[in-house]
Coordinates of C-alpha atoms in Angstrom, one line a residue:
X1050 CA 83.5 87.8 -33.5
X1051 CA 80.2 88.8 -34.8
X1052 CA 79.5 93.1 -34.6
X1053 CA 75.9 92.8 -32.8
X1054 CA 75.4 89.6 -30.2
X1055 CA 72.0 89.0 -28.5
X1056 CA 72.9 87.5 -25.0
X1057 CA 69.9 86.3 -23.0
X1058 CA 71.8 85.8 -19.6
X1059 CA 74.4 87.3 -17.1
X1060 CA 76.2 84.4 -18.3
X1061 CA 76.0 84.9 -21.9
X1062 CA 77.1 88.3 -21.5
X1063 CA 80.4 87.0 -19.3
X1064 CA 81.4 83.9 -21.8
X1065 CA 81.2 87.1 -24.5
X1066 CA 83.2 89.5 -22.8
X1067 CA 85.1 86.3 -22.1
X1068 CA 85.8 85.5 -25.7
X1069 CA 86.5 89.4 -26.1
X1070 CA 89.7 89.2 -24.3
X1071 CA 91.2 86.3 -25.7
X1072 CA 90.5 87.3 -29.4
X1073 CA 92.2 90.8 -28.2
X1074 CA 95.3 88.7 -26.4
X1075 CA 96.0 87.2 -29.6
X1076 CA 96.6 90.2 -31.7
X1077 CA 99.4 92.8 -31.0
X1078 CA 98.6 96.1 -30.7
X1079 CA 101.5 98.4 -31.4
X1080 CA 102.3 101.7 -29.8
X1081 CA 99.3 102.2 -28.4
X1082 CA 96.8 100.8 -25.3
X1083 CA 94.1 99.2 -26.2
X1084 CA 91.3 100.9 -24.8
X1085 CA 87.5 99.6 -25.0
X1086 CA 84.7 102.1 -24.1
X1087 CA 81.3 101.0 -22.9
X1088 CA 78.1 102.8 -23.2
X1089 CA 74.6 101.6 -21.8
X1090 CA 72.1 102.0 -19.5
X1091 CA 72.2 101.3 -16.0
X1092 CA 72.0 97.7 -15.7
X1093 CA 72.6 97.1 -19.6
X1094 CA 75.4 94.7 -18.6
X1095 CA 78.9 96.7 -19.2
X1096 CA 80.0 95.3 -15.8
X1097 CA 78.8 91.6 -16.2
X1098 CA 80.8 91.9 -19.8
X1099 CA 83.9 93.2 -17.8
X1100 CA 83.5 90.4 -15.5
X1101 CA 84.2 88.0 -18.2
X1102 CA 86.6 90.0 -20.0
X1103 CA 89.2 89.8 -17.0
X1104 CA 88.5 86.2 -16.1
X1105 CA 89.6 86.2 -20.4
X1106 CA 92.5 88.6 -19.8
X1107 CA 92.8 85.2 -16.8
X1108 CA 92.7 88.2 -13.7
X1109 CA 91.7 86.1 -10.7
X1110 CA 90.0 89.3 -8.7
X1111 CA 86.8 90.0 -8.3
X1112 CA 85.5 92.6 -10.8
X1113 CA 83.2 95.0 -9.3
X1114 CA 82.4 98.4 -10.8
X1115 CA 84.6 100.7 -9.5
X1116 CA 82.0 103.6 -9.2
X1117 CA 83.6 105.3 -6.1
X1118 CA 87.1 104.6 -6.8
X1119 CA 86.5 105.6 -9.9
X1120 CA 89.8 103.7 -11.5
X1121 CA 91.2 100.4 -10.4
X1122 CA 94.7 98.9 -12.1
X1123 CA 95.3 95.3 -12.3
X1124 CA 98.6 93.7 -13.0
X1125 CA 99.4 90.7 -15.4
X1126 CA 101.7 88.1 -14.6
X1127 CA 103.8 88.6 -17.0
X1128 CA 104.5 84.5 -17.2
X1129 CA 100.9 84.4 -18.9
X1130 CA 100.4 87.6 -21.0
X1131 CA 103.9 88.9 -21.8
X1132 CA 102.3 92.1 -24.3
X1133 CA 100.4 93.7 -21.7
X1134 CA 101.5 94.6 -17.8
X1135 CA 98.0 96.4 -16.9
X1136 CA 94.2 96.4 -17.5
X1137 CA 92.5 99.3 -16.3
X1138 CA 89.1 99.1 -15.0
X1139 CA 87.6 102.6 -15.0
X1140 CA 84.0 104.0 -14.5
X1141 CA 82.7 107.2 -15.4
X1142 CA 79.3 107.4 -13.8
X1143 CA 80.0 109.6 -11.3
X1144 CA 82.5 112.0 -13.3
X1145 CA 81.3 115.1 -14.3
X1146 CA 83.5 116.8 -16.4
X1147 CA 86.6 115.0 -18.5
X1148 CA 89.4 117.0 -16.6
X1149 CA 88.5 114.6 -13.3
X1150 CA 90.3 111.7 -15.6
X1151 CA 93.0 113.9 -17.0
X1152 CA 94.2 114.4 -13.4
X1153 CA 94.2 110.8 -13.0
X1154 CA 96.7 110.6 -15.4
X1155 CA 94.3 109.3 -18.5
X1156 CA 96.1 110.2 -21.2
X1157 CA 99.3 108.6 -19.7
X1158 CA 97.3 105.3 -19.5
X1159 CA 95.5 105.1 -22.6
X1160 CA 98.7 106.2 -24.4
X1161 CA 100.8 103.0 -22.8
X1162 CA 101.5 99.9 -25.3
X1163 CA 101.4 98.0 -22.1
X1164 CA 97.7 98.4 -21.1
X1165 CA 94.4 97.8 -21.5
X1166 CA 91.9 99.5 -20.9
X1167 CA 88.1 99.4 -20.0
X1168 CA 86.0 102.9 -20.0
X1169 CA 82.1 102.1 -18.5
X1170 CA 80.3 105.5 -19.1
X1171 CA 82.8 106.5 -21.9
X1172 CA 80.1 108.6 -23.7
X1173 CA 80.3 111.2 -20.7
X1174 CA 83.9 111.7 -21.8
X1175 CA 83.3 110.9 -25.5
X1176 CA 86.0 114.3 -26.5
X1177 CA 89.2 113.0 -24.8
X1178 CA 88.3 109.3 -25.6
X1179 CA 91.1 107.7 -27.4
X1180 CA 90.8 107.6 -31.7
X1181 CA 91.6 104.7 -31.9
X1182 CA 89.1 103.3 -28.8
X1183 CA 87.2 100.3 -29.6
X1184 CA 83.2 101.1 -28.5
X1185 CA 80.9 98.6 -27.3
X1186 CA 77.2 99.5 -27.0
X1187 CA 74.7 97.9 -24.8
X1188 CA 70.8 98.3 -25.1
X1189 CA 68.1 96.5 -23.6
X1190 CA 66.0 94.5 -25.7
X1191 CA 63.7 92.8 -22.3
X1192 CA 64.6 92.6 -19.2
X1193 CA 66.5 89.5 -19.5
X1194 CA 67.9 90.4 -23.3
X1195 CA 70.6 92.6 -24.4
X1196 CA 72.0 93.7 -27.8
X1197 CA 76.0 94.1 -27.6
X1198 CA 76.9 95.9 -30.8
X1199 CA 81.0 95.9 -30.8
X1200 CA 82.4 98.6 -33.8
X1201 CA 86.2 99.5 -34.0

């Protein structure tokens, strides 16, 4: 997958969040969760890239930002993706200091070999972000254009 994409559509930003979660189902991460952390703008299109990347991971739910909740979990069947059990859906916007997450047991779930997990607003908890988290940047190029830059 290439490191900067230039999607021009809500749907071009789906089929690449899309293509995202199968390239991640095929390898095996060991030891370790595979967390993603987003960073944008409001509106930049870390949702709309979610959305695809769980119809990818093949969740059937509806992806909505979980802004208020703050964290939603989603279980696998394991008949269809037997190296994961979870994908985490979790949205920073509205935290204000990284211990809010620690109680939520964040550590626990981006420790887990059994999850993934998706961080929107990960820069506002850059310090207790994972080492080995996989960053995706989004930036507005028009208002129908974005730039995806994806950097291990």
């Amino acid at each position: 997958m290439k490191k900067e994409n230039i999607t021009s559509s809500f749907v071009q930003t789906k089929k690449l969040g899309e293509k995202f979660a199968k390239e991640i189902l095929k390898k095996r991460v060991k030891k370790r969760a595979f967390v993603i952390g987003l960073e944008g703008k409001l509106g930049a299109g870390k949702t709309c890239f979610l959305q695809g990347f769980a119809k990818g991971l093949r969740i059937k739910e509806k992806i909505l930002s979980p802004t208020f909740v703050i964290m939603k979990r989603f279980q696998f069947n394991n008949l269809t993706i037997k190296q994961f059990n979870n994908f985490y859906h979790i949205d920073c916007y509205r935290i204000e200091r990284p211990k809010e997450l620690l109680d939520l047991s964040f550590r626990e779930i981006t420790s887990s070999p059994k999850n993934i997990v998706a961080v929107e607003w990960a820069d506002k908890i850059k310090r207790i972000m994972p080492k080995h988290t996989f960053w995706i940047k989004f930036k507005f190029i028009n208002e129908k254009k974005r730039k995806i830059t994806l950097k291990d």
